[in-house]
Every structure is written in structure tokens, then in C-alpha cells.
Short mmCIF file of C-alpha atoms and ligand atoms in Angstrom, two decimals:
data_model
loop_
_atom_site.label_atom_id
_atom_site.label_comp_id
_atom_site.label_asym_id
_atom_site.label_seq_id
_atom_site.Cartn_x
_atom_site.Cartn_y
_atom_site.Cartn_z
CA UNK A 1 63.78 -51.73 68.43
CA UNK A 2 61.59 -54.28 70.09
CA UNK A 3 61.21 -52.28 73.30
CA UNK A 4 59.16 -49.76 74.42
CA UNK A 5 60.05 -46.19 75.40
CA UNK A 6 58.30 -44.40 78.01
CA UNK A 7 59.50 -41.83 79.38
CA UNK A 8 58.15 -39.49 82.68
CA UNK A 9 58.13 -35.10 82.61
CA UNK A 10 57.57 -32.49 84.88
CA UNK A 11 58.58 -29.69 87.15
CA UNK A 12 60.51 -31.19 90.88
CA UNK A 13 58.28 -32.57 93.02
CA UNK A 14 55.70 -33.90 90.33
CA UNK A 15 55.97 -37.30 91.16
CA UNK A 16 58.05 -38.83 88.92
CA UNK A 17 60.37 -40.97 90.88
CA UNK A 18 57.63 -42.11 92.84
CA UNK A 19 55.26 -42.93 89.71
CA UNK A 20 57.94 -44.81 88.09
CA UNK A 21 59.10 -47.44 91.15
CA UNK A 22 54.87 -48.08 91.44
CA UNK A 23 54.53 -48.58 87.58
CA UNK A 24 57.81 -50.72 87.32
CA UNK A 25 56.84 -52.95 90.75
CA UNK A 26 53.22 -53.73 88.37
CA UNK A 27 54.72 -54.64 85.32
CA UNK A 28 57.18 -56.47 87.01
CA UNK A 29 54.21 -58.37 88.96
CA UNK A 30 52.55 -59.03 85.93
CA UNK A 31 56.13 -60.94 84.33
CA UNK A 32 56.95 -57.66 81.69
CA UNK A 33 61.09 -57.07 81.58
CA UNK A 34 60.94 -53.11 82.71
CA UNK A 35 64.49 -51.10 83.24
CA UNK A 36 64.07 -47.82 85.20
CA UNK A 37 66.66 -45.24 84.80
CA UNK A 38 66.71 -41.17 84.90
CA UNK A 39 68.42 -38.29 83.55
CA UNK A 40 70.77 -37.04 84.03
CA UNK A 41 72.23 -40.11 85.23
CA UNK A 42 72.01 -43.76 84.50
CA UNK A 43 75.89 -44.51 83.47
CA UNK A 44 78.72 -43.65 85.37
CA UNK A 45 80.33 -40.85 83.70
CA UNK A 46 76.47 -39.59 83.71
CA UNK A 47 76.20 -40.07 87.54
CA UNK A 48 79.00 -37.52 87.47
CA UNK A 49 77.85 -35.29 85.32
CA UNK A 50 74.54 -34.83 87.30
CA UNK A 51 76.74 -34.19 90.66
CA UNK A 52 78.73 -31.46 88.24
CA UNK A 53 74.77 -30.18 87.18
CA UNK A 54 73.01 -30.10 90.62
CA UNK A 55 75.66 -29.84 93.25
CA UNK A 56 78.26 -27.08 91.29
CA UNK A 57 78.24 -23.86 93.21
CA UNK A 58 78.98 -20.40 91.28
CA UNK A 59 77.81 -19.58 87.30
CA UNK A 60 77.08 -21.62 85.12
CA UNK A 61 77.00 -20.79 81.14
CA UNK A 62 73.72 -21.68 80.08
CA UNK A 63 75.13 -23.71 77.15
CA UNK A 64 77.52 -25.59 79.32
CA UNK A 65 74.98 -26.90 81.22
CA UNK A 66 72.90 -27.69 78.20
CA UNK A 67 75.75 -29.76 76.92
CA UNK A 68 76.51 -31.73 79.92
CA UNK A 69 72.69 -32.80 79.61
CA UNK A 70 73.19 -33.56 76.62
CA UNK A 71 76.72 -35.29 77.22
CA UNK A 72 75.20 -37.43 79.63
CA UNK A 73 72.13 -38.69 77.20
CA UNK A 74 74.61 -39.82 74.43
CA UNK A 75 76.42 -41.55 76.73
CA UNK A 76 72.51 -43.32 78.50
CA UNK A 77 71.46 -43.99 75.19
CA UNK A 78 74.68 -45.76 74.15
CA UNK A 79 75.38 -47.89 77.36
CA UNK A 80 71.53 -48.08 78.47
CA UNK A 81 68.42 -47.46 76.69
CA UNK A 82 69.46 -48.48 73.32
CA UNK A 83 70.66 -52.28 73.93
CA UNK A 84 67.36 -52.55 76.45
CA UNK A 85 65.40 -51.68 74.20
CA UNK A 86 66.53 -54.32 71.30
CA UNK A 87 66.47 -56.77 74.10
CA UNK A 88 62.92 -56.13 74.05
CA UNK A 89 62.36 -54.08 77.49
CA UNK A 90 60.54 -50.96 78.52
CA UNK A 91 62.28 -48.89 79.70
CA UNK A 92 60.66 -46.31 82.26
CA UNK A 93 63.11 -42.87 81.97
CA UNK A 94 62.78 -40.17 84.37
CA UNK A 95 63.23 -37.01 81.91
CA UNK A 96 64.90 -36.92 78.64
CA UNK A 97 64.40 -34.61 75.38
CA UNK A 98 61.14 -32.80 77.01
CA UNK A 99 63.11 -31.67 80.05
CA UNK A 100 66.06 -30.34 77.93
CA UNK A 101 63.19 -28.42 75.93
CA UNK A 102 61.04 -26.92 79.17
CA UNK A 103 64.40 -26.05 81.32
CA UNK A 104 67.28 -25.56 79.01
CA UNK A 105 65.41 -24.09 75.86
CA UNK A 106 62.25 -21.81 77.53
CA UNK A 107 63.46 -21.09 81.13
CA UNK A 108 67.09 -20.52 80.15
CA UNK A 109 66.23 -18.78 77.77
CA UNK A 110 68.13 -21.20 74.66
CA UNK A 111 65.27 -21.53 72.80
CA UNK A 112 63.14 -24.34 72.51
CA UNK A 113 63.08 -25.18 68.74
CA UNK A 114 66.91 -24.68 68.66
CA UNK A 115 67.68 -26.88 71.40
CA UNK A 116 64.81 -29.64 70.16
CA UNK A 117 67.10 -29.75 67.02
CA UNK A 118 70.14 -30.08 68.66
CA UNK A 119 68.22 -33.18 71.28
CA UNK A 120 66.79 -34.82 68.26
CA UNK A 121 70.71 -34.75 66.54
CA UNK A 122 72.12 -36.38 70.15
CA UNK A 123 69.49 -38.61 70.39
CA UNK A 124 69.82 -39.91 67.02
CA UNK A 125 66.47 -39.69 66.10
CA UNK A 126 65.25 -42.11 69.06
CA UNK A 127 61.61 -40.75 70.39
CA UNK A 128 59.81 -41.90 73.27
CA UNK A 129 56.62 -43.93 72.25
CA UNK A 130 54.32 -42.48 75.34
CA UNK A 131 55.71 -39.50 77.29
CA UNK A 132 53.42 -38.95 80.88
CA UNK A 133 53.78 -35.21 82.12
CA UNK A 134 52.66 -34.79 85.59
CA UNK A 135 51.34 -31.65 85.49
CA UNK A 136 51.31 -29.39 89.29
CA UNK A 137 51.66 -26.24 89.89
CA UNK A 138 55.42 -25.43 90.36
CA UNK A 139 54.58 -23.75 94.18
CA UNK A 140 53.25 -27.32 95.31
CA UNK A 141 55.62 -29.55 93.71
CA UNK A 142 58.72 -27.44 95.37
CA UNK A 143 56.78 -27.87 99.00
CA UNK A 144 56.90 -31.37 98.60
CA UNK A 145 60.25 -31.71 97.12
CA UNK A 146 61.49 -29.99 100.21
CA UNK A 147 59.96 -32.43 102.26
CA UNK A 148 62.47 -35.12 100.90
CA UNK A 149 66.11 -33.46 100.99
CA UNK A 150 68.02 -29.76 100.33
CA UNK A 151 67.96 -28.03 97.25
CA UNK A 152 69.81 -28.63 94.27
CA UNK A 153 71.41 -25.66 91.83
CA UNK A 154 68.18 -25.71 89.42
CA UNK A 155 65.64 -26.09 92.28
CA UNK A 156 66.84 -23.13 93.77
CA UNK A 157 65.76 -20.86 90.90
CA UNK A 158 63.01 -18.29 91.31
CA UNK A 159 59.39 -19.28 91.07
CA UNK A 160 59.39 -17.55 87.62
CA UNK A 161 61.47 -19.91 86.88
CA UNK A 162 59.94 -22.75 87.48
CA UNK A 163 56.49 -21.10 86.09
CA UNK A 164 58.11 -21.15 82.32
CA UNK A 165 58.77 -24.90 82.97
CA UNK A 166 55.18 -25.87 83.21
CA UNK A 167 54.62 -23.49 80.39
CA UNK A 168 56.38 -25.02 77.98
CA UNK A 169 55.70 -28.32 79.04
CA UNK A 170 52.29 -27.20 78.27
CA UNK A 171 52.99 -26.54 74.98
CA UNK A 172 54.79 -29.37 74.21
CA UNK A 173 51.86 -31.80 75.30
CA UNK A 174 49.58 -29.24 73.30
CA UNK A 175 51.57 -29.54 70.68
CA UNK A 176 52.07 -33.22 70.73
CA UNK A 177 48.73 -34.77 72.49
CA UNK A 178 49.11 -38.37 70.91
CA UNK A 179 52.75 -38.68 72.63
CA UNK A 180 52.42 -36.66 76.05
CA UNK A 181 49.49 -37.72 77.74
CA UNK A 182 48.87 -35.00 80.79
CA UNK A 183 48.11 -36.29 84.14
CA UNK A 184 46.86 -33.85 87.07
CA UNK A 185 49.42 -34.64 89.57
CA UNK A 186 47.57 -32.79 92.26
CA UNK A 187 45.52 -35.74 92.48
CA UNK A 188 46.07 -38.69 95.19
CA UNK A 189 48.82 -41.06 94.12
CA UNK A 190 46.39 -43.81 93.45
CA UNK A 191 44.25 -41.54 91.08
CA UNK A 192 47.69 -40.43 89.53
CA UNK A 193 49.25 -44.08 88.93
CA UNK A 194 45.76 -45.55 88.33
CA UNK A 195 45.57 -43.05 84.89
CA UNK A 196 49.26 -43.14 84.27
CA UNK A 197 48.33 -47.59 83.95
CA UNK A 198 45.68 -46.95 82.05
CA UNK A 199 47.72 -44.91 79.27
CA UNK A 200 50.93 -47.31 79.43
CA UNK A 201 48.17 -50.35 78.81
CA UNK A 202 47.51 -48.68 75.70
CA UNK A 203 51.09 -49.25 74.32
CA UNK A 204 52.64 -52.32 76.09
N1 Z5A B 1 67.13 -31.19 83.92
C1 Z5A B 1 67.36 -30.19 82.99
O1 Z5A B 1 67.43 -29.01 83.35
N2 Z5A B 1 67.54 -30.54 81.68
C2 Z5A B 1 67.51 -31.82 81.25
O2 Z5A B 1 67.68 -32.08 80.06
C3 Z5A B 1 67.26 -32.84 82.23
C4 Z5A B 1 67.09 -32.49 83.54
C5 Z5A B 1 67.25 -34.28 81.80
C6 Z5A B 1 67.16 -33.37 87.71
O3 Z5A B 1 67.07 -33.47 89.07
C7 Z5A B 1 67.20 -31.88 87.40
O4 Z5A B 1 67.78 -31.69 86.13
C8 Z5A B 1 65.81 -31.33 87.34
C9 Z5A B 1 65.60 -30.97 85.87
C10 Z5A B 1 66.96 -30.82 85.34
N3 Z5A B 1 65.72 -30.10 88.02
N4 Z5A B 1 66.02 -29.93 89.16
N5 Z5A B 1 66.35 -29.72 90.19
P1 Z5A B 1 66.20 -34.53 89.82
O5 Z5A B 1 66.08 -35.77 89.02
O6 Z5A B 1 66.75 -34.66 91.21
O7 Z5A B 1 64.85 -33.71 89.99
P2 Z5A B 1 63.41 -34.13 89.67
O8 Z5A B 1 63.36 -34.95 88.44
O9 Z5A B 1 62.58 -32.90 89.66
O10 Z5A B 1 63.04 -35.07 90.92
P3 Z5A B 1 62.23 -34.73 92.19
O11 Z5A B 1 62.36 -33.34 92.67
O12 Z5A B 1 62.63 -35.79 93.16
O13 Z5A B 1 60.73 -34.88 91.76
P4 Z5A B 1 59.86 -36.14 91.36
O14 Z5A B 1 60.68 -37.33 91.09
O15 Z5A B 1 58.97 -35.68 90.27
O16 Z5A B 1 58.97 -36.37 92.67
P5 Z5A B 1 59.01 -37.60 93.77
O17 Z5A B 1 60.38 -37.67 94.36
O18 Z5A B 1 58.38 -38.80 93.23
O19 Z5A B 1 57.97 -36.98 94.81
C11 Z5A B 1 58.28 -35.87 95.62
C12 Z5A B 1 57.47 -35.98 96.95
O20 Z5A B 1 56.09 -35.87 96.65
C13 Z5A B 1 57.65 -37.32 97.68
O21 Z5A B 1 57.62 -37.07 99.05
C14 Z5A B 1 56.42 -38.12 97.27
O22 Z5A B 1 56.04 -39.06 98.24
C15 Z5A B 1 55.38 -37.01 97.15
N6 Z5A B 1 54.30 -37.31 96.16
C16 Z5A B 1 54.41 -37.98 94.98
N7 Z5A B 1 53.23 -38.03 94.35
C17 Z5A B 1 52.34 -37.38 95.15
C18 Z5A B 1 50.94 -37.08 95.05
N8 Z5A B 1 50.20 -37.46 93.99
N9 Z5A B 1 50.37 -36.37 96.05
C19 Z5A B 1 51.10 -35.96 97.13
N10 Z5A B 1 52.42 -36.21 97.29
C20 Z5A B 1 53.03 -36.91 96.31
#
């Protein structure tokens, strides 16, 4: 591949969204090809598997939902991240593997080795270079999500819930340190995209 992969973790209301349109308007300025995209989402039939995800109303089997996520990532690496990437760009992804890991594997309860194996057998082996986690505590990121728009079906889990997210994206920074790079996203968004720069000049 003759991109670069970077992709962007952490609970709602980190900053991702907002990180990623700053970091893609610099490299843009500075004449790099970048494609922005998220999970779930990016393709069509992705775009309606997130409104299945987020806007369904009544149970959901934790596994179902673990497979639409992962449904919708074959379908973004087929159509999206895999041909930018051998045309060279970086692509900036809000959420992918880690995300599946944090929420699906250690707050659902699937667990997180099992469902790494089963991300690293959809995602055919493809690993981000440089992974940022915005690290906040889950109580401050939901304030300022709520700013923005209503609550979706995962968002309006309990605050336990949301506590073994950050956990386990702990862990998975701690356990992979050279990959995820932790950023304190309780800092000022200039602080936050000025460090988030400095790590993503390190690989581009
Ligand atoms: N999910 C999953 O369970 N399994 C998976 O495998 C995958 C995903 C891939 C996706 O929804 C949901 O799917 C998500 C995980 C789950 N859970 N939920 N719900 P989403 O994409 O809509 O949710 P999100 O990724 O959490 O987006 P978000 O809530 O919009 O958060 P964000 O993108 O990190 O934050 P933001 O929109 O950039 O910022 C939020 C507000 O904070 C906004 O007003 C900003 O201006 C403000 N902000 C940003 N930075 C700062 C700083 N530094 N200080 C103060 N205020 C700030």
C-alpha cells in the first residue's frame, strides 16, 4: 500500500470529528491527498447499517450488532480505504478495529481478544500505521456530545458503560504504545490538534 493509515479512537464526545476536519484542512493546505471517512459508515450500504446501529429502537443481540460493525468495515475497506490507500492517500478514519475492541468486546461484554481475532480476519490483516486516542473522561465527553444533537442507541448506555470504554482503550494504547499515541483531550483544541500534528508528522 502506498498510503498511510491513520485512524482516530475514543469514547463520544472526544473530539474526533472535530480533530479530523482540522488535521485534513492542514494537510490539504500543505498539497498532501487526505480522504476522511468514519465508521460505521463511509459506503452506502454502510450509511445504512449505522442508521440500523444508532437509530434501532428495542434489543439488540450483542453479536448482531457486532456483525453489522463488522459488515459495514468489509464493505469500507473494499469500496474505500483499500483503493485510497494504493492510490497513495492518507486516509484519516474515525474508529475502526479499536472501537469494535473497547465497545463490542469489553463493554458488551464479547470479549476483547475474541472479537480482535475476528476484526483482524474482516480486516484482512490491514492495521492502522498511527492510531490517536483522545482520551476524556466519559462524564465530559457525553456533556459535550449533548451539546451537538439527541442521543443515539449506544450513547444512551449507563455511565458504567461508557467507563469500560476508556478502560479498555487504555489497555489497548498500554498495550500497543508505538501504534496508539494518547492525547489528553481535556485540553483546548489547539493543544489537542497541535500534539495530534506533531505525531502524524512523524509518519507522513
Ligand atoms: N461503535 C461501536 O460500538 N463499534 C465499532 O466497531 C464502531 C463504532 C466502529 C458511532 O457513532 C458509534 O458506534 C459510537 C461507537 C460505536 N458510539 N456511539 N454512540 P458516532 O460516530 O456518531 O459517535 P462518535 O464517534 O462518538 O462521535 P461524537 O459523539 O460526535 O464524538 P466526537 O466525534 O469524538 O466529537 P466531536 O463531534 O468532534 O466533538 C463533540 C463536541 O465537543 C463538539 O461540540 C466540539 O466542538 C467539542 N470539542 C471538540 N474538541 C474539544 C476540546 N478539546 N475541548 C472542548 N470541546 C471540544
Amino acid at each position: 500500500m502506498r498510503g498511510k493509515f491513520i485512524t482516530f479512537e475514543g469514547g463520544e464526545g472526544a473530539g474526533k470529528t472535530t480533530l479530523i476536519e482540522e488535521i485534513a484542512r492542514q494537510l490539504t493546505q500543505e498539497g498532501r491527498p487526505v480522504l476522511k471517512t468514519r465508521e460505521p459508515g463511509g459506503t452506502k450500504l454502510g450509511e445504512q447499517i449505522r442508521t440500523m446501529l444508532l437509530q434501532h429502537t428495542g434489543p439488540v443481540s450483542p453479536y448482531a450488532e457486532f456483525s453489522l460493525f463488522l459488515a459495514s468495515r468489509a464493505q469500507h475497506i473494499l469500496e474505500v480505504i483499500g483503493p485510497a490507500l494504493e492510490s497513495g492517500k492518507i486516509v484519516l478514519c474515525d474508529r475502526f478495529n479499536d472501537s469494535s475492541i473497547a465497545y463490542q468486546g469489553a463493554a458488551r461484554g464479547l470479549g476483547m481478544e475474541q472479537v480482535g481475532a475476528f476484526c483482524k480476519f474482516i480486516s484482512q490483516g490491514l492495521e492502522p500505521e498511527l492510531t490517536l486516542y483522545l482520551d476524556l473522561d466519559p462524564r465530559v465527553g457525553l456533556l459535550r456530545a449533548a451539546k451537538d444533537r439527541k442521543q443515539d442507541r449506544i450513547e444512551a448506555e449507563t455511565i458504567a458503560f461508557h467507563e469500560k470504554i476508556r478502560e479498555a482503550f487504555l489497555a489497548i494504547h498500554k498495550a500497543d504504545p508505538r501504534r496508539v499515541c494518547l492525547i489528553d483531550a481535556s485540553m483546548p483544541f489547539p493543544k489537542v490538534f497541535e500534539e495530534a500534528m506533531k505525531r502524524i508528522a512523524q509518519h507522513v
